[in-house]
PDB file of C-alpha atoms in Angstrom:
ATOM      1  CA  MET A   1      39.417 -48.278  14.114  1.00  0.00           C
ATOM      2  CA  LYS A   2      42.708 -46.852  12.922  1.00  0.00           C
ATOM      3  CA  SER A   3      45.112 -48.662  10.619  1.00  0.00           C
ATOM      4  CA  ALA A   4      48.558 -48.193   9.095  1.00  0.00           C
ATOM      5  CA  SER A   5      51.183 -50.196   7.242  1.00  0.00           C
ATOM      6  CA  LEU A   6      54.820 -50.835   8.085  1.00  0.00           C
ATOM      7  CA  THR A   7      55.469 -51.986   4.503  1.00  0.00           C
ATOM      8  CA  ARG A   8      53.776 -49.420   2.239  1.00  0.00           C
ATOM      9  CA  ASN A   9      55.268 -46.141   1.010  1.00  0.00           C
ATOM     10  CA  LEU A  10      58.809 -46.826   2.213  1.00  0.00           C
ATOM     11  CA  LYS A  11      60.982 -43.729   1.704  1.00  0.00           C
ATOM     12  CA  TYR A  12      64.493 -43.957   3.077  1.00  0.00           C
ATOM     13  CA  ASN A  13      66.573 -40.783   3.522  1.00  0.00           C
ATOM     14  CA  ASP A  14      70.139 -40.825   2.228  1.00  0.00           C
ATOM     15  CA  SER A  15      71.521 -38.648   5.032  1.00  0.00           C
ATOM     16  CA  LYS A  16      69.561 -39.657   8.158  1.00  0.00           C
ATOM     17  CA  PRO A  17      66.950 -42.131   9.416  1.00  0.00           C
ATOM     18  CA  ALA A  18      63.397 -41.446   8.222  1.00  0.00           C
ATOM     19  CA  VAL A  19      60.913 -41.090  11.100  1.00  0.00           C
ATOM     20  CA  GLU A  20      57.164 -41.187  10.492  1.00  0.00           C
ATOM     21  CA  ILE A  21      54.210 -41.464  12.833  1.00  0.00           C
ATOM     22  CA  LEU A  22      51.928 -44.309  11.716  1.00  0.00           C
ATOM     23  CA  LEU A  23      49.261 -44.240  14.422  1.00  0.00           C
ATOM     24  CA  ASP A  24      48.420 -41.857  17.231  1.00  0.00           C
ATOM     25  CA  THR A  25      46.010 -43.647  19.562  1.00  0.00           C
ATOM     26  CA  ASP A  26      44.509 -42.918  22.965  1.00  0.00           C
ATOM     27  CA  SER A  27      47.313 -44.857  24.672  1.00  0.00           C
ATOM     28  CA  SER A  28      50.395 -44.753  22.420  1.00  0.00           C
ATOM     29  CA  LYS A  29      52.133 -43.425  19.336  1.00  0.00           C
ATOM     30  CA  GLU A  30      53.367 -45.965  16.797  1.00  0.00           C
ATOM     31  CA  ILE A  31      56.380 -44.766  14.822  1.00  0.00           C
ATOM     32  CA  ARG A  32      58.155 -46.227  11.786  1.00  0.00           C
ATOM     33  CA  ILE A  33      61.877 -45.622  11.476  1.00  0.00           C
ATOM     34  CA  LEU A  34      63.494 -46.453   8.130  1.00  0.00           C
ATOM     35  CA  ILE A  35      67.244 -46.594   8.542  1.00  0.00           C
ATOM     36  CA  LYS A  36      69.732 -47.393   5.794  1.00  0.00           C
ATOM     37  CA  LYS A  37      72.771 -49.591   6.341  1.00  0.00           C
ATOM     38  CA  GLY A  38      75.444 -47.586   8.163  1.00  0.00           C
ATOM     39  CA  GLN A  39      73.118 -44.872   9.489  1.00  0.00           C
ATOM     40  CA  VAL A  40      73.073 -44.293  13.245  1.00  0.00           C
ATOM     41  CA  MET A  41      70.969 -42.731  15.943  1.00  0.00           C
ATOM     42  CA  LYS A  42      73.439 -41.457  18.531  1.00  0.00           C
ATOM     43  CA  GLU A  43      73.086 -42.180  22.231  1.00  0.00           C
ATOM     44  CA  HIS A  44      69.991 -40.633  23.767  1.00  0.00           C
ATOM     45  CA  LYS A  45      67.446 -41.195  26.555  1.00  0.00           C
ATOM     46  CA  THR A  46      63.683 -40.967  26.804  1.00  0.00           C
ATOM     47  CA  SER A  47      61.494 -39.636  29.575  1.00  0.00           C
ATOM     48  CA  TYR A  48      59.081 -42.551  29.118  1.00  0.00           C
ATOM     49  CA  PRO A  49      59.330 -46.308  28.504  1.00  0.00           C
ATOM     50  CA  ILE A  50      59.603 -47.431  24.861  1.00  0.00           C
ATOM     51  CA  MET A  51      59.138 -50.633  22.865  1.00  0.00           C
ATOM     52  CA  VAL A  52      61.326 -51.355  19.814  1.00  0.00           C
ATOM     53  CA  GLU A  53      60.498 -53.991  17.187  1.00  0.00           C
ATOM     54  CA  ILE A  54      62.819 -54.886  14.319  1.00  0.00           C
ATOM     55  CA  PHE A  55      60.281 -55.469  11.572  1.00  0.00           C
ATOM     56  CA  GLU A  56      62.878 -55.914   8.823  1.00  0.00           C
ATOM     57  CA  GLY A  57      66.676 -55.875   8.766  1.00  0.00           C
ATOM     58  CA  LYS A  58      69.365 -55.953  11.424  1.00  0.00           C
ATOM     59  CA  ILE A  59      70.718 -53.348  13.850  1.00  0.00           C
ATOM     60  CA  SER A  60      73.306 -52.983  16.579  1.00  0.00           C
ATOM     61  CA  PHE A  61      71.441 -51.678  19.634  1.00  0.00           C
ATOM     62  CA  GLY A  62      73.547 -50.146  22.376  1.00  0.00           C
ATOM     63  CA  VAL A  63      72.182 -50.039  25.916  1.00  0.00           C
ATOM     64  CA  ASN A  64      74.281 -48.614  28.762  1.00  0.00           C
ATOM     65  CA  GLY A  65      77.464 -49.291  26.776  1.00  0.00           C
ATOM     66  CA  ASP A  66      76.609 -52.918  25.856  1.00  0.00           C
ATOM     67  CA  THR A  67      75.828 -53.708  22.208  1.00  0.00           C
ATOM     68  CA  HIS A  68      73.122 -56.188  21.251  1.00  0.00           C
ATOM     69  CA  GLN A  69      72.517 -57.547  17.752  1.00  0.00           C
ATOM     70  CA  LEU A  70      68.828 -57.319  16.911  1.00  0.00           C
ATOM     71  CA  GLU A  71      67.285 -58.721  13.760  1.00  0.00           C
ATOM     72  CA  LYS A  72      63.934 -59.213  12.089  1.00  0.00           C
ATOM     73  CA  GLY A  73      61.322 -60.270  14.633  1.00  0.00           C
ATOM     74  CA  ASP A  74      63.221 -59.106  17.738  1.00  0.00           C
ATOM     75  CA  LEU A  75      61.366 -56.983  20.260  1.00  0.00           C
ATOM     76  CA  VAL A  76      62.881 -55.082  23.197  1.00  0.00           C
ATOM     77  CA  SER A  77      61.544 -52.712  25.826  1.00  0.00           C
ATOM     78  CA  LEU A  78      63.407 -50.009  27.701  1.00  0.00           C
ATOM     79  CA  GLU A  79      62.401 -48.116  30.785  1.00  0.00           C
ATOM     80  CA  ALA A  80      62.736 -44.331  30.878  1.00  0.00           C
ATOM     81  CA  SER A  81      66.145 -42.651  31.232  1.00  0.00           C
ATOM     82  CA  ILE A  82      68.223 -45.574  29.904  1.00  0.00           C
ATOM     83  CA  PRO A  83      70.928 -44.417  27.450  1.00  0.00           C
ATOM     84  CA  HIS A  84      70.677 -46.218  24.114  1.00  0.00           C
ATOM     85  CA  ASP A  85      71.819 -45.881  20.498  1.00  0.00           C
ATOM     86  CA  LEU A  86      71.516 -47.831  17.285  1.00  0.00           C
ATOM     87  CA  LYS A  87      73.310 -48.491  14.029  1.00  0.00           C
ATOM     88  CA  ALA A  88      71.793 -50.192  10.983  1.00  0.00           C
ATOM     89  CA  GLU A  89      73.779 -53.239   9.890  1.00  0.00           C
ATOM     90  CA  GLU A  90      71.314 -53.637   6.977  1.00  0.00           C
ATOM     91  CA  ASP A  91      68.561 -51.429   5.582  1.00  0.00           C
ATOM     92  CA  SER A  92      65.972 -51.778   8.346  1.00  0.00           C
ATOM     93  CA  THR A  93      62.384 -51.026   9.253  1.00  0.00           C
ATOM     94  CA  ILE A  94      61.856 -50.395  12.957  1.00  0.00           C
ATOM     95  CA  ARG A  95      58.565 -49.994  14.796  1.00  0.00           C
ATOM     96  CA  LEU A  96      58.891 -47.767  17.843  1.00  0.00           C
ATOM     97  CA  SER A  97      56.048 -47.607  20.357  1.00  0.00           C
ATOM     98  CA  LEU A  98      56.007 -44.423  22.409  1.00  0.00           C
ATOM     99  CA  SER A  99      53.998 -43.375  25.422  1.00  0.00           C
ATOM    100  CA  LYS A 100      51.170 -41.015  24.550  1.00  0.00           C
ATOM    101  CA  ALA A 101      53.008 -38.376  26.609  1.00  0.00           C
ATOM    102  CA  ASP A 102      56.232 -38.748  24.586  1.00  0.00           C
ATOM    103  CA  SER A 103      57.025 -36.609  21.544  1.00  0.00           C
ATOM    104  CA  VAL A 104      57.525 -37.735  17.952  1.00  0.00           C
ATOM    105  CA  GLU A 105      59.489 -34.512  17.441  1.00  0.00           C
ATOM    106  CA  ARG A 106      62.010 -35.747  20.023  1.00  0.00           C
ATOM    107  CA  VAL A 107      62.590 -38.870  17.921  1.00  0.00           C
ATOM    108  CA  LYS A 108      62.962 -36.785  14.763  1.00  0.00           C
ATOM    109  CA  GLU A 109      65.547 -34.590  16.513  1.00  0.00           C
ATOM    110  CA  VAL A 110      67.560 -37.667  17.531  1.00  0.00           C
ATOM    111  CA  ALA A 111      67.458 -38.911  13.908  1.00  0.00           C
ATOM    112  CA  LYS A 112      68.471 -35.478  12.588  1.00  0.00           C
ATOM    113  CA  GLY A 113      71.458 -35.272  14.913  1.00  0.00           C
ATOM    114  CA  SER A 114      72.810 -38.648  13.810  1.00  0.00           C
TER     115      SER A 114
END
């Protein structure tokens, strides 16, 4: 058994979203993104499907040029190669589920370039 917490040891970055791997399992990688109000992750694509859960807060989530308001409890999935971006409307905690084949470093690079 592996375990992690979305609510412990929260450390937001002032300049960019904070990306941390919580669990690396046989089938997926579970990532926590802490994003302060006003921070963005510019448009990007993935090579694999992803699942995004808004654990706390509220974000604007852009998909193919359309913006969706997501808030605490919302869950969305995206297939590979779909352009998307996000902006925090409030300080937010996001759980991102990645394919085992996907890279956490890719997510960190997207956050760094925001």
